[in-house]
Coordinates of C-alpha atoms and ligand atoms in Angstrom, one line a residue:
M1102 CA 0.0 0.0 0.0
Q1103 CA 1.5 3.3 -1.0
N1104 CA 0.3 6.6 0.4
I1105 CA 2.0 9.1 -1.8
E1106 CA 2.1 12.8 -2.5
P1107 CA 0.1 13.0 -5.8
N1108 CA 2.1 15.9 -7.4
M1109 CA 5.5 14.2 -6.9
I1110 CA 5.0 11.8 -9.8
M1111 CA 6.3 12.5 -13.3
K1112 CA 3.5 11.7 -15.8
E1113 CA 4.0 10.6 -19.4
E1114 CA 1.9 12.1 -22.2
L1115 CA -1.5 10.4 -22.5
N1116 CA -2.1 9.0 -25.8
L1117 CA -5.7 8.0 -25.6
D1118 CA -8.2 7.9 -28.5
W1119 CA -11.0 9.6 -26.6
A1120 CA -13.6 9.3 -29.1
N1121 CA -13.1 5.5 -29.6
L1122 CA -12.6 4.3 -26.0
P1123 CA -14.2 1.0 -25.2
F1124 CA -16.1 0.4 -21.9
G1125 CA -13.1 -1.1 -20.2
Y1126 CA -10.2 -0.5 -17.8
V1127 CA -7.5 2.0 -18.6
P1128 CA -4.8 2.4 -15.8
T1129 CA -4.9 5.8 -14.3
D1130 CA -2.6 7.7 -11.9
Y1131 CA -4.3 7.0 -8.5
N1132 CA -6.9 5.2 -6.6
V1133 CA -8.2 5.9 -3.1
R1134 CA -8.8 3.6 -0.3
C1135 CA -10.1 3.4 3.2
Y1136 CA -10.0 0.6 5.7
Y1137 CA -12.6 -0.3 8.4
R1138 CA -10.7 -1.8 11.3
D1139 CA -11.2 -2.0 15.0
G1140 CA -14.7 -0.7 14.6
K1141 CA -14.0 2.4 12.7
W1142 CA -13.1 3.8 9.3
G1143 CA -9.5 5.0 8.9
E1144 CA -7.9 7.8 7.0
I1145 CA -8.4 8.1 3.2
E1146 CA -5.2 6.8 1.5
V1147 CA -4.0 7.5 -2.0
S1148 CA -2.3 4.8 -3.9
T1149 CA -0.6 4.4 -7.3
S1150 CA -0.7 0.6 -7.2
D1151 CA -3.5 -1.1 -9.1
T1152 CA -3.2 -4.2 -7.0
I1153 CA -4.4 -4.9 -3.4
N1154 CA -3.1 -7.0 -0.6
I1155 CA -5.7 -9.5 0.5
H1156 CA -5.7 -12.6 2.8
M1157 CA -6.3 -15.7 0.9
A1158 CA -9.2 -16.6 3.3
A1159 CA -10.9 -13.2 3.1
T1160 CA -14.7 -13.4 3.1
A1161 CA -14.7 -11.4 -0.2
L1162 CA -13.0 -14.3 -1.9
H1163 CA -15.0 -17.2 -0.4
Y1164 CA -18.4 -15.9 0.6
G1165 CA -18.9 -13.1 -1.9
Q1166 CA -18.9 -10.2 0.5
E1167 CA -18.3 -7.7 -2.3
I1168 CA -20.4 -4.7 -3.3
F1169 CA -19.8 -2.0 -5.8
E1170 CA -21.1 1.1 -7.5
G1171 CA -20.9 2.8 -10.8
L1172 CA -21.1 6.6 -11.5
K1173 CA -19.6 9.0 -14.0
A1174 CA -17.8 12.4 -14.2
F1175 CA -18.2 14.5 -17.3
R1176 CA -16.3 17.5 -18.7
G1177 CA -18.8 20.0 -20.0
R1178 CA -18.7 22.5 -22.8
D1179 CA -17.9 25.2 -20.2
G1180 CA -14.8 23.1 -19.1
K1181 CA -16.3 22.3 -15.7
V1182 CA -16.3 18.7 -14.4
R1183 CA -19.6 17.3 -13.1
V1184 CA -20.2 14.1 -11.1
F1185 CA -23.8 12.9 -11.6
R1186 CA -25.9 12.1 -8.5
M1187 CA -23.2 10.7 -6.3
E1188 CA -25.2 10.9 -3.1
E1189 CA -27.6 8.4 -4.8
N1190 CA -24.8 6.0 -5.2
A1191 CA -23.5 6.6 -1.7
Q1192 CA -27.0 5.7 -0.3
R1193 CA -27.3 2.6 -2.6
I1194 CA -23.9 1.1 -1.5
R1195 CA -25.1 1.5 2.0
R1196 CA -28.3 -0.5 1.2
S1197 CA -26.1 -3.1 -0.5
A1198 CA -23.9 -3.2 2.6
E1199 CA -26.9 -3.9 4.9
G1200 CA -28.1 -6.6 2.5
L1201 CA -24.9 -8.4 2.6
C1202 CA -24.1 -7.8 6.3
M1203 CA -21.2 -5.6 5.6
E1204 CA -20.1 -2.3 7.2
P1205 CA -21.9 0.6 5.5
V1206 CA -19.5 3.4 4.3
P1207 CA -20.5 6.8 5.6
T1208 CA -21.9 8.9 2.9
E1209 CA -19.3 11.7 3.6
I1210 CA -16.4 9.3 3.2
F1211 CA -18.0 8.0 0.0
C1212 CA -18.4 11.5 -1.5
E1213 CA -15.1 12.8 -0.3
M1214 CA -13.4 9.8 -2.0
V1215 CA -15.3 10.3 -5.2
R1216 CA -14.1 14.0 -5.3
K1217 CA -10.5 12.9 -4.6
A1218 CA -10.5 10.1 -7.1
V1219 CA -11.7 12.5 -9.9
E1220 CA -9.5 15.4 -8.9
L1221 CA -6.3 13.2 -8.7
N1222 CA -7.1 11.6 -12.1
A1223 CA -8.3 14.8 -13.9
R1224 CA -6.1 14.3 -16.9
F1225 CA -8.1 11.1 -17.6
I1226 CA -11.4 12.8 -17.8
P1227 CA -12.4 12.7 -21.6
P1228 CA -12.7 16.1 -23.3
Y1229 CA -16.1 17.5 -24.0
G1230 CA -17.4 16.4 -27.3
S1231 CA -15.7 13.0 -27.3
G1232 CA -18.8 11.2 -26.2
A1233 CA -16.7 9.5 -23.5
S1234 CA -16.7 10.0 -19.7
L1235 CA -14.8 9.1 -16.5
Y1236 CA -16.4 6.0 -15.0
I1237 CA -16.0 5.9 -11.3
R1238 CA -16.1 2.5 -9.7
P1239 CA -16.3 2.3 -5.9
L1240 CA -16.2 -1.1 -4.3
E1241 CA -16.2 -2.6 -0.8
I1242 CA -14.8 -6.1 0.2
G1243 CA -14.8 -8.2 3.3
M1244 CA -11.0 -8.5 4.3
T1245 CA -11.3 -10.8 7.4
P1246 CA -10.0 -14.3 7.0
S1247 CA -12.7 -16.8 7.8
V1248 CA -13.3 -20.4 6.8
G1249 CA -16.7 -20.5 8.5
V1250 CA -19.5 -18.6 6.7
K1251 CA -19.8 -15.3 8.5
S1252 CA -19.3 -11.6 8.1
A1253 CA -16.0 -9.9 8.0
T1254 CA -15.0 -7.5 10.8
E1255 CA -12.5 -5.6 8.6
Y1256 CA -13.4 -4.0 5.2
L1257 CA -11.7 -2.2 2.4
F1258 CA -13.5 0.5 0.5
M1259 CA -11.8 1.9 -2.6
I1260 CA -12.4 3.8 -5.6
L1261 CA -10.8 3.3 -9.1
V1262 CA -11.7 5.3 -12.1
S1263 CA -11.3 4.7 -15.9
P1264 CA -12.1 6.7 -18.9
V1265 CA -14.8 4.9 -20.9
G1266 CA -16.8 4.9 -24.1
P1267 CA -20.3 3.5 -24.7
Y1268 CA -21.2 0.2 -22.9
F1269 CA -23.2 -1.0 -25.9
K1270 CA -20.9 -0.7 -28.9
T1271 CA -23.6 0.9 -31.1
G1272 CA -24.0 3.8 -28.7
F1273 CA -27.4 5.4 -29.2
K1274 CA -28.6 3.0 -31.9
P1275 CA -31.2 0.2 -31.3
T1276 CA -29.8 -3.3 -30.5
N1277 CA -31.7 -6.5 -30.2
I1278 CA -32.2 -8.3 -26.8
C1279 CA -33.7 -11.6 -25.9
I1280 CA -35.7 -13.4 -23.2
M1281 CA -34.5 -16.8 -22.1
R1282 CA -36.3 -18.7 -19.4
E1283 CA -33.6 -21.3 -18.8
Y1284 CA -31.6 -18.8 -16.7
D1285 CA -32.2 -16.8 -13.6
R1286 CA -29.9 -13.9 -12.6
V1287 CA -31.3 -13.7 -9.0
A1288 CA -33.7 -15.3 -6.7
P1289 CA -37.2 -13.7 -6.0
K1290 CA -36.2 -12.4 -2.5
G1291 CA -32.4 -12.7 -3.2
T1292 CA -29.7 -10.1 -3.8
G1293 CA -31.1 -8.6 -7.1
R1294 CA -31.7 -5.2 -5.4
F1295 CA -28.2 -5.0 -4.2
K1296 CA -25.2 -4.3 -6.4
T1297 CA -23.1 -7.3 -5.5
G1298 CA -20.6 -9.3 -7.6
G1299 CA -22.5 -12.6 -7.3
N1300 CA -25.4 -11.3 -9.3
Y1301 CA -23.0 -10.5 -12.2
A1302 CA -21.3 -13.8 -11.9
A1303 CA -24.7 -15.4 -12.1
S1304 CA -25.5 -13.4 -15.3
L1305 CA -22.4 -14.5 -17.2
K1306 CA -23.7 -17.8 -18.5
S1307 CA -26.9 -16.3 -19.8
G1308 CA -25.1 -13.2 -21.1
N1309 CA -22.6 -15.3 -23.1
H1310 CA -25.4 -17.3 -24.5
A1311 CA -27.2 -14.3 -25.6
H1312 CA -24.1 -12.9 -27.3
E1313 CA -23.5 -16.0 -29.0
L1314 CA -26.9 -15.9 -30.5
G1315 CA -26.3 -12.3 -31.7
Y1316 CA -28.1 -10.3 -28.9
S1317 CA -26.6 -7.4 -27.0
A1318 CA -28.3 -8.4 -23.7
V1319 CA -30.7 -10.7 -21.9
L1320 CA -34.1 -9.2 -20.8
Y1321 CA -34.5 -11.1 -17.6
L1322 CA -38.0 -12.0 -16.3
D1323 CA -39.1 -12.1 -12.7
P1324 CA -37.6 -15.2 -11.2
R1325 CA -40.7 -16.2 -9.3
D1326 CA -43.3 -16.5 -12.1
K1327 CA -41.3 -15.8 -15.3
K1328 CA -44.2 -13.7 -16.3
Y1329 CA -43.1 -10.1 -15.8
L1330 CA -40.1 -8.2 -17.2
D1331 CA -37.4 -7.5 -14.7
E1332 CA -34.3 -5.9 -16.1
C1333 CA -32.0 -5.9 -19.0
G1334 CA -28.4 -7.2 -18.4
P1335 CA -26.6 -4.5 -16.4
A1336 CA -29.4 -1.9 -16.9
N1337 CA -33.0 -1.3 -16.1
F1338 CA -35.7 -1.7 -18.7
F1339 CA -38.3 0.9 -19.8
A1340 CA -40.8 1.1 -22.6
I1341 CA -43.1 3.8 -24.0
K1342 CA -46.7 2.7 -24.5
N1343 CA -49.4 5.1 -25.6
G1344 CA -46.9 7.9 -24.8
V1345 CA -46.6 6.7 -21.2
Y1346 CA -43.1 5.8 -19.7
I1347 CA -43.5 2.3 -18.2
T1348 CA -40.9 0.5 -16.2
P1349 CA -41.0 -2.7 -14.1
A1350 CA -41.7 -2.6 -10.4
S1351 CA -39.9 -5.6 -9.0
E1352 CA -38.1 -6.5 -5.8
S1353 CA -35.4 -8.4 -7.7
I1354 CA -33.9 -5.6 -9.8
L1355 CA -31.4 -2.9 -9.0
P1356 CA -33.0 0.5 -8.3
S1357 CA -31.3 2.4 -11.1
V1358 CA -30.2 6.0 -10.5
T1359 CA -30.6 6.5 -14.4
N1360 CA -34.1 5.2 -14.4
K1361 CA -35.1 7.3 -11.4
S1362 CA -33.6 10.3 -13.1
L1363 CA -35.5 9.5 -16.4
M1364 CA -38.8 9.2 -14.4
A1365 CA -38.1 12.6 -12.9
L1366 CA -37.4 14.1 -16.4
C1367 CA -40.6 12.6 -17.8
E1368 CA -42.6 14.2 -15.0
D1369 CA -40.9 17.6 -15.9
L1370 CA -41.8 17.0 -19.6
G1371 CA -45.5 16.0 -18.8
I1372 CA -44.9 12.4 -19.7
K1373 CA -46.8 10.1 -17.5
V1374 CA -44.8 7.4 -15.6
E1375 CA -46.0 4.0 -14.5
Q1376 CA -43.8 1.7 -12.4
R1377 CA -45.6 -1.6 -12.5
H1378 CA -45.5 -5.1 -13.5
I1379 CA -45.2 -5.4 -17.3
T1380 CA -46.0 -8.8 -18.9
V1381 CA -44.0 -10.2 -21.7
E1382 CA -47.1 -10.1 -24.0
E1383 CA -47.5 -6.4 -23.3
L1384 CA -44.2 -5.9 -25.4
A1385 CA -46.6 -6.3 -28.5
E1386 CA -48.1 -2.9 -27.6
V1387 CA -45.1 -0.8 -26.9
E1388 CA -43.9 2.0 -29.2
E1389 CA -40.3 2.3 -27.8
A1390 CA -38.1 0.4 -25.4
G1391 CA -34.7 0.9 -23.9
A1392 CA -32.1 -0.3 -21.3
C1393 CA -31.0 2.4 -19.0
G1394 CA -28.1 2.7 -16.6
T1395 CA -24.9 4.5 -15.8
A1396 CA -22.8 2.5 -18.3
A1397 CA -25.7 1.9 -20.8
V1398 CA -27.1 5.6 -20.5
I1399 CA -30.1 4.9 -22.7
S1400 CA -29.6 2.0 -25.2
P1401 CA -32.6 1.8 -27.5
V1402 CA -34.0 -1.6 -28.2
G1403 CA -34.8 -2.7 -31.7
E1404 CA -36.3 -6.1 -31.3
I1405 CA -37.0 -8.4 -28.4
D1406 CA -36.9 -12.1 -29.2
D1407 CA -38.5 -14.6 -26.9
I1408 CA -36.3 -17.6 -27.4
D1409 CA -38.7 -20.1 -25.7
T1410 CA -42.0 -19.1 -27.6
G1411 CA -40.3 -17.9 -30.8
E1412 CA -42.3 -14.7 -30.6
K1413 CA -40.4 -11.6 -32.0
Y1414 CA -41.4 -8.2 -30.7
I1415 CA -40.3 -5.6 -33.3
I1416 CA -40.0 -2.3 -31.4
S1417 CA -38.2 -0.1 -33.9
A1418 CA -39.1 -1.1 -37.4
D1419 CA -37.0 1.6 -39.1
G1420 CA -33.8 0.9 -36.9
N1421 CA -33.9 4.4 -35.2
P1422 CA -34.4 5.3 -31.7
G1423 CA -37.9 6.5 -30.9
A1424 CA -38.9 10.2 -30.3
V1425 CA -39.3 10.0 -26.5
S1426 CA -36.1 7.9 -25.9
T1427 CA -34.3 10.5 -28.0
R1428 CA -35.8 13.5 -26.1
L1429 CA -34.9 11.8 -22.8
Y1430 CA -31.4 10.9 -23.9
N1431 CA -30.6 14.4 -25.1
L1432 CA -32.0 16.0 -21.9
L1433 CA -30.1 13.7 -19.6
R1434 CA -26.8 14.1 -21.4
G1435 CA -27.4 17.8 -21.6
I1436 CA -27.8 18.0 -17.8
Q1437 CA -24.7 15.8 -17.3
L1438 CA -22.6 18.1 -19.7
G1439 CA -23.9 21.3 -18.2
E1440 CA -25.8 22.2 -21.4
E1441 CA -29.2 22.0 -19.9
E1442 CA -30.3 23.5 -16.6
D1443 CA -29.8 21.2 -13.6
T1444 CA -33.0 22.1 -12.1
H1445 CA -33.0 19.1 -9.6
G1446 CA -29.4 19.8 -8.4
W1447 CA -28.1 16.5 -9.6
N1448 CA -24.6 17.5 -10.5
T1449 CA -21.6 18.0 -8.2
V1450 CA -19.1 20.3 -9.8
I1451 CA -15.5 19.4 -9.0
E1452 CA -13.8 22.8 -8.7
N1453 CA -10.3 23.8 -10.2
I1454 CA -9.6 20.8 -12.4
Ligands
PLP2464 N1 -29.4 -2.9 -13.2 C1 -28.1 -3.5 -13.0 C2 -28.2 -5.0 -12.8 C3 -27.0 -2.7 -13.2 O1 -25.8 -3.3 -13.1 C4 -27.1 -1.4 -13.4 C5 -25.9 -0.6 -13.4 O2 -25.5 0.0 -12.4 C6 -28.4 -0.8 -13.5 C7 -29.5 -1.5 -13.4 C8 -28.5 0.7 -13.8 O3 -28.3 1.4 -12.5 P1 -27.8 2.9 -12.5 O4 -28.6 3.6 -13.4 O5 -27.8 3.4 -11.1 O6 -26.3 2.8 -13.1
COI2465 C1 -23.1 0.6 -14.4 O1 -23.8 1.0 -15.2 O2 -22.5 1.5 -13.6 C2 -22.8 -0.7 -14.1 O3 -22.4 -1.1 -13.0 C3 -22.8 -1.7 -15.3 C4 -21.6 -2.5 -15.1 C5 -21.8 -3.8 -14.4 C6 -21.1 -2.7 -16.5

């Protein structure tokens, strides 16, 4: 573990193709860390190492005590750097901690570490107009060695960042997704509403299968009845039906900050919002559909194929995103880039970088 003075390091020129970044890991200058030991959170540490030292019997490695978050920082047209809704992510990781019997990180520590991680890696924030952003990945892991199944008493909370491009390679262009009943991602009253690594491990098999069949993601159904739509790979799902924004109400999906923001924007725009059960068959009646999330932003859906029944729901016949999705996408991006008024106070401006 290194705790170093950030400005003492010589930095080589960055040679990044900002406009063509994948959604992936790019090494940056620093990450920030904080340990929970002896019943309290310690000092925030700055590290240049991209590895961690962990006991081979740590609960994170054996019993899945791992939770994480995802948020983004954007460089605006005015040169300012804005982080989108970090308090929401701070609250959600606390709920995930409760769900996995881990120590919740205080919101102030979370927010201070987000600021620090962005400030220290300012040269990795993609320029305005590139379409890319700085992805911020906080994570918490159980560090205590334990062979018995029990909670750790020591934790590491850390934040790494990486400049990223779009999650779905096509960006704001419709892609096709599929329904596959042979897989579940989570259990009905399981960990679906928490952001924990195990949910993603459980989604790899179905995700790979969907990719092999040429789909960008799986649209998961509710794991109890396999009757209602749940969520779409690493993103929430929404559709537009008769001009109304509809999105699943479910106990087994992650409460998405992006979806919550889109619902608020709909209300601002006078678009009605319904958060409720959506049956698979109702897809035949929708005008638009999309996956939404920090990584996905809004990824419009062109077609949804039900692999088990053979039904094909054509959402975008002309291969273009729908009018409501486009309006919401432009407004959300505009707020994040400082081009639209931030009437809800969602952005935190990181000064002097
Ligand atoms: N659902 C899942 C399973 C996710 O991994 C994510 C990504 O964080 C989302 C939904 C979208 O959530 P948010 O908008 O907070 O990024
Ligand atoms: C995010 O959108 O922040 C996510 O966490 C998705 C990620 C699993 C790719």
